[in-house]
Amino acid sequence: MKQPPTTSKTPRELGYTFPAEWEAQRGTWMSWPRPEGISFPGRYHLIGPQLCEIVRQIALRQEVHINVPNENWEYLVRALFAEQDVPTRRVFFHFIKTNEAWCRDHGPAFVRKSREFRVESRELKKTRGGSSHSLLSTGNSPLAIVDWAFNAWGGKYPPYDSDDAVPTEVAKVLKIKNVFYPGIVMEGGAVDFNGKGTVLTTTDCLLNKNRNPHLSREEIEQYLKDYYGQKHVCWLTGGIEGDDTDGHIDDLARFISPDTIVFSVESNPKDVNFKTLKKVREQLDGLRDQDGNPFEIVELPMPKPVIIEKQRCPATYMNFLFVNGKGKGAILVPTYRDKKNDERALAVFRKRLPRHEVVGIDCTEVIWGLGAIHCLTQQVPA
């Protein structure tokens, strides 16, 4: 059950904003999947090594916080990490129940106040449950949490009550006092930010009647501005085949700088995505940022189709994750055993992000859950 709001003012009125993903981070939050979930039917036993590689690459650079239901699951995941040689010095477990693994959508949306504040962190001793925690907030934090309502992508996959409760449970763990409750459905994979006041999203998802049928486009835009602390909204129409989220932006087009959007182009005219992505490419040329300027559009290829058990999966290089802890930043890019296009995509990222280490991670099994690296994670700003 949602809690009463901690303040009547919106995050925007209080000076909070959702930072761009390439800005400094303290850690990354995840929810560990379980075999009784519906995301990986019949193939749960295959995803462990790929999940471990995602955790490994993040933990080499910053904290990883993982939701598990209890001590038994912490033990099982730790045993898997030991088997796969995942370093755990920066890995912290939290006993927060979830229905599925898609933390980008059900997890907390961390918004941050002005940069002069710093988040102090200290490690605690072993807790009663046997897990150690890194405290990201001590009550005077410039961070706050927006707890959007979550309905499993339009009510497609009940139950989702545990997922819906995750942001407030995280706030309790981190002792974050300011928690905002907009009272409408929103998913983290449906929005992307340029760090200067512009949010990018799709009509397919946010205007879908299975989310907030009582709200107009203008009203939804106002929620995005008020609760993410933004100035301007850019809309695209379209979504790739196999995406069960009704067109999340993190499968379609993403910011890699305040003025640059990366986008995948399908080169095969016979592919089902060809016409859709061609139309989206034309829309991108017409977008303008918060100051009225056009964006630079950088094209990447689409991987060859990933079909598992006769189902087309939403394989795309757009589902990448920035990891910006101490030292050189990194970008983790999903790959799909498509040597030609995987290398082409990674090369584009290396050229465009020379200050970041570009790391390709095989997600050919994980994509069976209809999501990849970005869908599984939620960054915690520094």
mmCIF file of C-alpha atoms in Angstrom:
data_model
loop_
_atom_site.group_PDB
_atom_site.id
_atom_site.type_symbol
_atom_site.label_atom_id
_atom_site.label_comp_id
_atom_site.label_asym_id
_atom_site.label_seq_id
_atom_site.Cartn_x
_atom_site.Cartn_y
_atom_site.Cartn_z
ATOM 1 C CA MET A 1 0.000 0.000 0.000
ATOM 2 C CA LYS A 2 1.358 3.397 -0.963
ATOM 3 C CA GLN A 3 2.307 5.789 1.799
ATOM 4 C CA PRO A 4 0.997 9.347 2.204
ATOM 5 C CA PRO A 5 3.192 11.945 0.488
ATOM 6 C CA THR A 6 6.015 13.428 2.535
ATOM 7 C CA THR A 7 5.364 16.885 1.045
ATOM 8 C CA SER A 8 2.672 18.588 -1.006
ATOM 9 C CA LYS A 9 5.271 20.103 -3.333
ATOM 10 C CA THR A 10 6.573 18.370 -6.434
ATOM 11 C CA PRO A 11 10.235 17.418 -6.962
ATOM 12 C CA ARG A 12 10.559 20.171 -9.534
ATOM 13 C CA GLU A 13 9.325 22.788 -7.060
ATOM 14 C CA LEU A 14 11.893 21.581 -4.531
ATOM 15 C CA GLY A 15 14.790 21.659 -6.969
ATOM 16 C CA TYR A 16 15.069 17.946 -7.781
ATOM 17 C CA THR A 17 15.808 16.561 -11.222
ATOM 18 C CA PHE A 18 16.483 13.165 -12.779
ATOM 19 C CA PRO A 19 20.152 13.199 -13.832
ATOM 20 C CA ALA A 20 21.398 12.003 -17.195
ATOM 21 C CA GLU A 21 22.693 8.458 -17.012
ATOM 22 C CA TRP A 22 26.271 9.448 -17.942
ATOM 23 C CA GLU A 23 26.537 11.646 -14.835
ATOM 24 C CA ALA A 24 28.342 10.444 -11.700
ATOM 25 C CA GLN A 25 26.786 7.450 -9.967
ATOM 26 C CA ARG A 26 27.048 5.845 -6.539
ATOM 27 C CA GLY A 27 25.691 2.454 -7.493
ATOM 28 C CA THR A 28 23.245 0.347 -9.454
ATOM 29 C CA TRP A 29 20.102 -1.352 -8.171
ATOM 30 C CA MET A 30 18.820 -4.742 -9.393
ATOM 31 C CA SER A 31 16.115 -7.302 -8.522
ATOM 32 C CA TRP A 32 17.202 -10.926 -8.803
ATOM 33 C CA PRO A 33 14.840 -13.132 -10.865
ATOM 34 C CA ARG A 34 13.387 -16.344 -9.471
ATOM 35 C CA PRO A 35 12.345 -19.490 -11.354
ATOM 36 C CA GLU A 36 8.707 -19.155 -10.323
ATOM 37 C CA GLY A 37 8.524 -15.808 -12.123
ATOM 38 C CA ILE A 38 7.072 -15.573 -15.623
ATOM 39 C CA SER A 39 9.961 -13.753 -17.297
ATOM 40 C CA PHE A 40 12.168 -16.733 -18.213
ATOM 41 C CA PRO A 41 9.852 -19.741 -18.666
ATOM 42 C CA GLY A 42 11.696 -22.966 -19.384
ATOM 43 C CA ARG A 43 15.083 -21.232 -19.667
ATOM 44 C CA TYR A 44 15.786 -19.811 -16.206
ATOM 45 C CA HIS A 45 18.740 -22.197 -15.853
ATOM 46 C CA LEU A 46 20.471 -20.508 -18.801
ATOM 47 C CA ILE A 47 20.454 -16.883 -17.660
ATOM 48 C CA GLY A 48 22.700 -17.144 -14.578
ATOM 49 C CA PRO A 49 26.083 -16.677 -16.285
ATOM 50 C CA GLN A 50 24.873 -13.638 -18.248
ATOM 51 C CA LEU A 51 23.377 -12.013 -15.152
ATOM 52 C CA CYS A 52 26.656 -12.671 -13.355
ATOM 53 C CA GLU A 53 28.605 -10.943 -16.106
ATOM 54 C CA ILE A 54 26.372 -7.879 -15.825
ATOM 55 C CA VAL A 55 26.921 -7.766 -12.053
ATOM 56 C CA ARG A 56 30.662 -8.356 -12.484
ATOM 57 C CA GLN A 57 31.112 -5.452 -14.868
ATOM 58 C CA ILE A 58 29.160 -3.091 -12.617
ATOM 59 C CA ALA A 59 30.829 -4.267 -9.376
ATOM 60 C CA LEU A 60 34.278 -3.626 -10.836
ATOM 61 C CA ARG A 61 33.325 0.051 -10.954
ATOM 62 C CA GLN A 62 30.685 0.789 -8.300
ATOM 63 C CA GLU A 63 28.263 -0.676 -5.789
ATOM 64 C CA VAL A 64 25.604 -3.179 -6.826
ATOM 65 C CA HIS A 65 22.465 -3.425 -4.671
ATOM 66 C CA ILE A 66 20.334 -6.516 -5.216
ATOM 67 C CA ASN A 67 16.795 -7.213 -4.048
ATOM 68 C CA VAL A 68 16.214 -10.787 -2.892
ATOM 69 C CA PRO A 69 13.259 -12.122 -0.868
ATOM 70 C CA ASN A 70 15.198 -13.608 2.062
ATOM 71 C CA GLU A 71 18.433 -15.052 3.470
ATOM 72 C CA ASN A 72 18.092 -18.281 1.491
ATOM 73 C CA TRP A 73 18.066 -16.404 -1.794
ATOM 74 C CA GLU A 74 21.036 -14.305 -0.762
ATOM 75 C CA TYR A 75 22.912 -17.539 -0.075
ATOM 76 C CA LEU A 76 21.956 -18.990 -3.468
ATOM 77 C CA VAL A 77 22.966 -15.878 -5.390
ATOM 78 C CA ARG A 78 26.242 -15.573 -3.479
ATOM 79 C CA ALA A 79 26.995 -19.207 -4.311
ATOM 80 C CA LEU A 80 26.385 -18.473 -8.005
ATOM 81 C CA PHE A 81 28.666 -15.446 -7.804
ATOM 82 C CA ALA A 82 31.402 -17.579 -6.243
ATOM 83 C CA GLU A 83 30.997 -20.164 -8.997
ATOM 84 C CA GLN A 84 31.240 -17.460 -11.675
ATOM 85 C CA ASP A 85 34.075 -15.540 -9.965
ATOM 86 C CA VAL A 86 32.035 -12.379 -9.456
ATOM 87 C CA PRO A 87 33.735 -9.970 -7.022
ATOM 88 C CA THR A 88 31.358 -9.199 -4.147
ATOM 89 C CA ARG A 89 33.179 -6.524 -2.145
ATOM 90 C CA ARG A 90 30.805 -3.912 -3.614
ATOM 91 C CA VAL A 91 27.712 -6.139 -3.760
ATOM 92 C CA PHE A 92 24.977 -5.608 -1.159
ATOM 93 C CA PHE A 93 21.787 -7.596 -0.685
ATOM 94 C CA HIS A 94 18.450 -6.246 0.530
ATOM 95 C CA PHE A 95 15.518 -8.370 1.625
ATOM 96 C CA ILE A 96 12.883 -6.784 -0.601
ATOM 97 C CA LYS A 97 10.398 -9.065 -2.335
ATOM 98 C CA THR A 98 9.715 -8.646 -6.048
ATOM 99 C CA ASN A 99 7.538 -10.394 -8.593
ATOM 100 C CA GLU A 100 9.944 -10.075 -11.519
ATOM 101 C CA ALA A 101 13.464 -8.856 -12.282
ATOM 102 C CA TRP A 102 12.836 -5.654 -14.245
ATOM 103 C CA CYS A 103 14.168 -3.064 -11.813
ATOM 104 C CA ARG A 104 14.259 -0.297 -14.428
ATOM 105 C CA ASP A 105 10.468 -0.311 -14.412
ATOM 106 C CA HIS A 106 9.502 -1.197 -10.846
ATOM 107 C CA GLY A 107 12.508 0.237 -9.037
ATOM 108 C CA PRO A 108 12.919 3.664 -7.452
ATOM 109 C CA ALA A 109 13.401 6.726 -9.638
ATOM 110 C CA PHE A 110 16.204 8.593 -7.864
ATOM 111 C CA VAL A 111 16.054 12.349 -8.296
ATOM 112 C CA ARG A 112 18.808 14.646 -7.080
ATOM 113 C CA LYS A 113 19.110 18.172 -5.767
ATOM 114 C CA SER A 114 21.859 20.606 -6.679
ATOM 115 C CA ARG A 115 25.350 19.239 -7.138
ATOM 116 C CA GLU A 116 27.012 21.026 -4.201
ATOM 117 C CA PHE A 117 25.662 18.341 -1.910
ATOM 118 C CA ARG A 118 27.446 15.042 -1.560
ATOM 119 C CA VAL A 119 26.074 11.706 -0.608
ATOM 120 C CA GLU A 120 28.070 10.230 2.214
ATOM 121 C CA SER A 121 28.400 6.497 2.379
ATOM 122 C CA ARG A 122 29.551 4.179 5.094
ATOM 123 C CA GLU A 123 29.486 0.443 5.449
ATOM 124 C CA LEU A 124 27.584 -1.238 8.245
ATOM 125 C CA LYS A 125 28.486 -4.419 10.031
ATOM 126 C CA LYS A 126 26.670 -7.643 9.340
ATOM 127 C CA THR A 127 22.977 -7.271 9.973
ATOM 128 C CA ARG A 128 20.722 -9.777 11.597
ATOM 129 C CA GLY A 129 19.998 -11.381 8.236
ATOM 130 C CA GLY A 130 23.669 -11.851 7.529
ATOM 131 C CA SER A 131 23.939 -9.308 4.738
ATOM 132 C CA SER A 132 25.994 -6.137 4.886
ATOM 133 C CA HIS A 133 24.660 -2.872 3.532
ATOM 134 C CA SER A 134 26.210 0.275 2.188
ATOM 135 C CA LEU A 135 24.247 3.245 3.427
ATOM 136 C CA LEU A 136 23.707 5.660 0.549
ATOM 137 C CA SER A 137 21.796 8.215 2.590
ATOM 138 C CA THR A 138 21.961 9.494 6.139
ATOM 139 C CA GLY A 139 18.861 11.658 6.197
ATOM 140 C CA ASN A 140 20.540 14.822 4.858
ATOM 141 C CA SER A 141 20.861 13.443 1.364
ATOM 142 C CA PRO A 142 20.304 15.481 -1.794
ATOM 143 C CA LEU A 143 18.556 12.360 -3.145
ATOM 144 C CA ALA A 144 14.842 11.678 -3.111
ATOM 145 C CA ILE A 145 12.745 8.876 -4.584
ATOM 146 C CA VAL A 146 9.754 9.097 -6.903
ATOM 147 C CA ASP A 147 7.484 6.107 -6.363
ATOM 148 C CA TRP A 148 5.409 5.860 -9.519
ATOM 149 C CA ALA A 149 2.569 3.348 -9.638
ATOM 150 C CA PHE A 150 3.432 0.123 -11.458
ATOM 151 C CA ASN A 151 0.870 -2.161 -13.145
ATOM 152 C CA ALA A 152 3.087 -4.676 -15.012
ATOM 153 C CA TRP A 153 2.994 -2.917 -18.385
ATOM 154 C CA GLY A 154 -0.720 -2.387 -18.572
ATOM 155 C CA GLY A 155 -1.829 -5.277 -16.365
ATOM 156 C CA LYS A 156 -0.261 -7.929 -18.623
ATOM 157 C CA TYR A 157 1.475 -9.989 -15.940
ATOM 158 C CA PRO A 158 -0.226 -10.191 -12.554
ATOM 159 C CA PRO A 159 0.538 -10.336 -9.713
ATOM 160 C CA TYR A 160 2.651 -7.196 -9.435
ATOM 161 C CA ASP A 161 1.938 -5.978 -5.912
ATOM 162 C CA SER A 162 5.466 -6.695 -4.645
ATOM 163 C CA ASP A 163 7.032 -4.906 -7.620
ATOM 164 C CA ASP A 164 4.772 -1.910 -7.047
ATOM 165 C CA ALA A 165 6.023 -1.615 -3.454
ATOM 166 C CA VAL A 166 9.751 -1.673 -4.252
ATOM 167 C CA PRO A 167 10.551 2.088 -4.369
ATOM 168 C CA THR A 168 9.148 2.779 -0.909
ATOM 169 C CA GLU A 169 10.905 -0.294 0.503
ATOM 170 C CA VAL A 170 14.194 0.955 -0.945
ATOM 171 C CA ALA A 171 13.587 4.368 0.616
ATOM 172 C CA LYS A 172 13.183 2.695 4.003
ATOM 173 C CA VAL A 173 16.423 0.754 3.605
ATOM 174 C CA LEU A 174 18.355 3.871 2.590
ATOM 175 C CA LYS A 175 16.611 6.145 5.105
ATOM 176 C CA ILE A 176 15.637 8.531 2.330
ATOM 177 C CA LYS A 177 12.999 10.800 3.816
ATOM 178 C CA ASN A 178 11.606 12.517 0.738
ATOM 179 C CA VAL A 179 9.448 10.092 -1.237
ATOM 180 C CA PHE A 180 7.041 11.416 -3.857
ATOM 181 C CA TYR A 181 3.870 9.604 -4.964
ATOM 182 C CA PRO A 182 2.545 10.983 -8.281
ATOM 183 C CA GLY A 183 -0.323 8.474 -8.256
ATOM 184 C CA ILE A 184 -0.024 7.531 -11.935
ATOM 185 C CA VAL A 185 1.582 4.606 -13.759
ATOM 186 C CA MET A 186 5.082 5.175 -15.118
ATOM 187 C CA GLU A 187 7.991 2.880 -15.997
ATOM 188 C CA GLY A 188 11.669 3.771 -16.030
ATOM 189 C CA GLY A 189 12.213 2.160 -19.430
ATOM 190 C CA ALA A 190 9.613 4.484 -20.942
ATOM 191 C CA VAL A 191 11.704 7.634 -20.450
ATOM 192 C CA ASP A 192 15.230 8.836 -21.240
ATOM 193 C CA PHE A 193 16.914 12.107 -20.233
ATOM 194 C CA ASN A 194 19.525 14.432 -21.725
ATOM 195 C CA GLY A 195 20.497 16.028 -18.398
ATOM 196 C CA LYS A 196 19.555 19.521 -19.555
ATOM 197 C CA GLY A 197 15.801 19.361 -19.093
ATOM 198 C CA THR A 198 14.555 17.185 -21.951
ATOM 199 C CA VAL A 199 12.850 13.817 -21.549
ATOM 200 C CA LEU A 200 12.408 11.466 -24.511
ATOM 201 C CA THR A 201 9.479 9.024 -24.591
ATOM 202 C CA THR A 202 6.907 7.329 -26.853
ATOM 203 C CA THR A 203 3.228 7.801 -27.466
ATOM 204 C CA ASP A 204 2.829 4.024 -27.798
ATOM 205 C CA CYS A 205 3.560 3.536 -24.114
ATOM 206 C CA LEU A 206 2.649 6.672 -22.192
ATOM 207 C CA LEU A 207 -0.548 7.390 -24.120
ATOM 208 C CA ASN A 208 -1.656 3.761 -24.080
ATOM 209 C CA LYS A 209 -5.048 3.371 -22.405
ATOM 210 C CA ASN A 210 -3.730 0.479 -20.328
ATOM 211 C CA ARG A 211 -1.582 2.903 -18.303
ATOM 212 C CA ASN A 212 -3.386 6.152 -17.419
ATOM 213 C CA PRO A 213 -6.606 6.311 -19.466
ATOM 214 C CA HIS A 214 -7.898 9.314 -17.513
ATOM 215 C CA LEU A 215 -4.979 11.549 -18.517
ATOM 216 C CA SER A 216 -4.428 13.585 -21.677
ATOM 217 C CA ARG A 217 -1.082 13.976 -23.404
ATOM 218 C CA GLU A 218 -0.715 17.442 -21.916
ATOM 219 C CA GLU A 219 -1.419 16.153 -18.401
ATOM 220 C CA ILE A 220 1.135 13.361 -18.753
ATOM 221 C CA GLU A 221 3.708 15.879 -19.978
ATOM 222 C CA GLN A 222 3.094 17.926 -16.854
ATOM 223 C CA TYR A 223 3.679 14.882 -14.639
ATOM 224 C CA LEU A 224 6.971 14.229 -16.430
ATOM 225 C CA LYS A 225 8.065 17.810 -15.867
ATOM 226 C CA ASP A 226 6.891 18.022 -12.249
ATOM 227 C CA TYR A 227 8.144 14.675 -10.944
ATOM 228 C CA TYR A 228 11.300 14.197 -13.011
ATOM 229 C CA GLY A 229 12.193 17.894 -12.793
ATOM 230 C CA GLN A 230 12.225 18.462 -16.567
ATOM 231 C CA LYS A 231 11.426 21.382 -18.881
ATOM 232 C CA HIS A 232 10.605 19.764 -22.207
ATOM 233 C CA VAL A 233 9.160 16.514 -23.580
ATOM 234 C CA CYS A 234 10.061 14.905 -26.928
ATOM 235 C CA TRP A 235 7.694 12.267 -28.291
ATOM 236 C CA LEU A 236 8.322 9.427 -30.730
ATOM 237 C CA THR A 237 5.785 6.965 -32.119
ATOM 238 C CA GLY A 238 6.895 3.402 -32.748
ATOM 239 C CA GLY A 239 8.254 0.297 -31.062
ATOM 240 C CA ILE A 240 10.275 -2.737 -32.092
ATOM 241 C CA GLU A 241 8.877 -6.216 -32.673
ATOM 242 C CA GLY A 242 8.730 -8.402 -29.576
ATOM 243 C CA ASP A 243 8.608 -5.514 -27.114
ATOM 244 C CA ASP A 244 5.797 -6.340 -24.686
ATOM 245 C CA THR A 245 6.037 -2.932 -22.986
ATOM 246 C CA ASP A 246 4.078 -1.171 -25.760
ATOM 247 C CA GLY A 247 7.110 0.685 -27.055
ATOM 248 C CA HIS A 248 9.624 1.547 -24.345
ATOM 249 C CA ILE A 249 12.113 4.196 -25.403
ATOM 250 C CA ASP A 250 15.058 2.188 -24.056
ATOM 251 C CA ASP A 251 14.544 -0.299 -26.883
ATOM 252 C CA LEU A 252 14.205 2.413 -29.520
ATOM 253 C CA ALA A 253 16.336 5.568 -29.104
ATOM 254 C CA ARG A 254 18.586 6.869 -26.323
ATOM 255 C CA PHE A 255 20.596 9.931 -25.348
ATOM 256 C CA ILE A 256 24.380 9.564 -25.063
ATOM 257 C CA SER A 257 24.981 13.297 -24.550
ATOM 258 C CA PRO A 258 22.781 16.380 -24.115
ATOM 259 C CA ASP A 259 22.588 16.883 -27.881
ATOM 260 C CA THR A 260 23.095 13.366 -29.278
ATOM 261 C CA ILE A 261 20.617 10.513 -29.738
ATOM 262 C CA VAL A 262 21.620 7.015 -30.835
ATOM 263 C CA PHE A 263 19.131 5.017 -32.838
ATOM 264 C CA SER A 264 19.070 1.602 -34.501
ATOM 265 C CA VAL A 265 18.308 1.303 -38.214
ATOM 266 C CA GLU A 266 17.046 -1.924 -39.792
ATOM 267 C CA SER A 267 18.750 -2.446 -43.148
ATOM 268 C CA ASN A 268 16.667 -5.416 -44.299
ATOM 269 C CA PRO A 269 13.514 -4.188 -46.129
ATOM 270 C CA LYS A 270 11.847 -7.535 -45.469
ATOM 271 C CA ASP A 271 12.272 -7.321 -41.704
ATOM 272 C CA VAL A 272 9.159 -6.458 -39.706
ATOM 273 C CA ASN A 273 11.016 -3.551 -38.023
ATOM 274 C CA PHE A 274 12.101 -1.901 -41.279
ATOM 275 C CA LYS A 275 9.126 0.414 -41.896
ATOM 276 C CA THR A 276 8.632 1.257 -38.237
ATOM 277 C CA LEU A 277 12.234 2.290 -37.674
ATOM 278 C CA LYS A 278 12.305 4.245 -40.935
ATOM 279 C CA LYS A 279 9.351 6.317 -39.715
ATOM 280 C CA VAL A 280 10.975 6.836 -36.307
ATOM 281 C CA ARG A 281 14.159 8.019 -38.033
ATOM 282 C CA GLU A 282 12.145 10.690 -39.828
ATOM 283 C CA GLN A 283 10.571 11.773 -36.529
ATOM 284 C CA LEU A 284 13.990 12.134 -34.910
ATOM 285 C CA ASP A 285 14.987 14.742 -37.483
ATOM 286 C CA GLY A 286 12.073 16.886 -36.351
ATOM 287 C CA LEU A 287 12.801 16.780 -32.622
ATOM 288 C CA ARG A 288 14.143 19.828 -30.795
ATOM 289 C CA ASP A 289 15.738 20.106 -27.372
ATOM 290 C CA GLN A 290 14.774 22.348 -24.444
ATOM 291 C CA ASP A 291 16.425 25.321 -26.191
ATOM 292 C CA GLY A 292 14.900 24.686 -29.605
ATOM 293 C CA ASN A 293 17.982 23.093 -31.155
ATOM 294 C CA PRO A 294 17.976 19.890 -33.269
ATOM 295 C CA PHE A 295 19.724 16.768 -32.044
ATOM 296 C CA GLU A 296 22.566 14.963 -33.727
ATOM 297 C CA ILE A 297 21.276 11.501 -34.675
ATOM 298 C CA VAL A 298 23.790 8.658 -34.661
ATOM 299 C CA GLU A 299 22.727 5.473 -36.401
ATOM 300 C CA LEU A 300 23.539 1.963 -35.224
ATOM 301 C CA PRO A 301 22.571 -1.335 -36.838
ATOM 302 C CA MET A 302 19.937 -3.678 -35.549
ATOM 303 C CA PRO A 303 21.182 -7.156 -34.646
ATOM 304 C CA LYS A 304 19.955 -10.082 -36.662
ATOM 305 C CA PRO A 305 16.627 -11.399 -35.299
ATOM 306 C CA VAL A 306 16.834 -13.373 -32.060
ATOM 307 C CA ILE A 307 14.116 -16.014 -32.171
ATOM 308 C CA ILE A 308 13.655 -18.367 -29.220
ATOM 309 C CA GLU A 309 10.995 -21.063 -29.239
ATOM 310 C CA LYS A 310 9.457 -19.438 -32.351
ATOM 311 C CA GLN A 311 9.120 -16.063 -30.585
ATOM 312 C CA ARG A 312 10.839 -12.891 -31.845
ATOM 313 C CA CYS A 313 12.656 -11.224 -28.948
ATOM 314 C CA PRO A 314 13.240 -7.439 -28.770
ATOM 315 C CA ALA A 315 16.996 -7.599 -29.354
ATOM 316 C CA THR A 316 18.491 -4.123 -29.720
ATOM 317 C CA TYR A 317 21.718 -2.342 -28.837
ATOM 318 C CA MET A 318 19.696 0.501 -27.327
ATOM 319 C CA ASN A 319 19.311 -1.357 -24.020
ATOM 320 C CA PHE A 320 22.754 -0.260 -22.810
ATOM 321 C CA LEU A 321 23.744 0.956 -19.348
ATOM 322 C CA PHE A 322 26.124 3.726 -18.292
ATOM 323 C CA VAL A 323 28.261 2.841 -15.246
ATOM 324 C CA ASN A 324 29.996 5.901 -13.855
ATOM 325 C CA GLY A 325 31.628 5.117 -10.545
ATOM 326 C CA LYS A 326 35.134 6.147 -9.570
ATOM 327 C CA GLY A 327 37.690 6.159 -12.359
ATOM 328 C CA LYS A 328 36.956 5.823 -16.054
ATOM 329 C CA GLY A 329 33.294 5.424 -16.906
ATOM 330 C CA ALA A 330 31.923 2.488 -18.843
ATOM 331 C CA ILE A 331 28.973 1.670 -21.035
ATOM 332 C CA LEU A 332 27.672 -1.902 -20.985
ATOM 333 C CA VAL A 333 26.142 -2.842 -24.332
ATOM 334 C CA PRO A 334 24.038 -5.981 -24.935
ATOM 335 C CA THR A 335 25.276 -8.240 -27.742
ATOM 336 C CA TYR A 336 23.538 -11.150 -29.435
ATOM 337 C CA ARG A 337 26.145 -13.465 -31.018
ATOM 338 C CA ASP A 338 25.894 -11.506 -34.247
ATOM 339 C CA LYS A 339 29.590 -10.961 -34.931
ATOM 340 C CA LYS A 340 29.162 -8.428 -37.732
ATOM 341 C CA ASN A 341 26.520 -6.168 -36.182
ATOM 342 C CA ASP A 342 27.741 -6.561 -32.594
ATOM 343 C CA GLU A 343 31.155 -5.244 -33.622
ATOM 344 C CA ARG A 344 29.666 -2.453 -35.715
ATOM 345 C CA ALA A 345 27.545 -1.274 -32.786
ATOM 346 C CA LEU A 346 30.417 -1.431 -30.289
ATOM 347 C CA ALA A 347 32.625 0.506 -32.699
ATOM 348 C CA VAL A 348 30.079 3.332 -32.895
ATOM 349 C CA PHE A 349 29.935 3.578 -29.115
ATOM 350 C CA ARG A 350 33.743 3.608 -28.881
ATOM 351 C CA LYS A 351 33.966 6.418 -31.415
ATOM 352 C CA ARG A 352 31.251 8.501 -29.774
ATOM 353 C CA LEU A 353 32.210 7.855 -26.140
ATOM 354 C CA PRO A 354 36.035 7.903 -26.075
ATOM 355 C CA ARG A 355 36.112 8.578 -22.325
ATOM 356 C CA HIS A 356 34.107 5.446 -21.594
ATOM 357 C CA GLU A 357 35.183 1.845 -21.708
ATOM 358 C CA VAL A 358 32.767 0.062 -24.050
ATOM 359 C CA VAL A 359 31.955 -3.439 -22.800
ATOM 360 C CA GLY A 360 29.841 -5.855 -24.808
ATOM 361 C CA ILE A 361 27.877 -8.412 -22.774
ATOM 362 C CA ASP A 362 26.192 -11.423 -24.364
ATOM 363 C CA CYS A 363 22.447 -11.144 -23.643
ATOM 364 C CA THR A 364 21.217 -13.832 -26.020
ATOM 365 C CA GLU A 365 19.662 -15.827 -23.170
ATOM 366 C CA VAL A 366 18.566 -12.862 -21.037
ATOM 367 C CA ILE A 367 16.603 -11.359 -23.952
ATOM 368 C CA TRP A 368 14.192 -14.301 -23.666
ATOM 369 C CA GLY A 369 12.749 -12.285 -20.780
ATOM 370 C CA LEU A 370 12.071 -9.490 -23.341
ATOM 371 C CA GLY A 371 14.600 -7.152 -21.753
ATOM 372 C CA ALA A 372 18.358 -6.713 -21.409
ATOM 373 C CA ILE A 373 20.903 -4.738 -19.354
ATOM 374 C CA HIS A 374 19.069 -1.425 -19.027
ATOM 375 C CA CYS A 375 15.770 -3.131 -18.195
ATOM 376 C CA LEU A 376 17.394 -5.069 -15.350
ATOM 377 C CA THR A 377 19.006 -2.081 -13.648
ATOM 378 C CA GLN A 378 18.392 1.339 -12.105
ATOM 379 C CA GLN A 379 21.272 3.701 -11.382
ATOM 380 C CA VAL A 380 21.742 5.570 -8.093
ATOM 381 C CA PRO A 381 23.190 9.063 -8.679
ATOM 382 C CA ALA A 382 26.175 10.302 -6.714
#
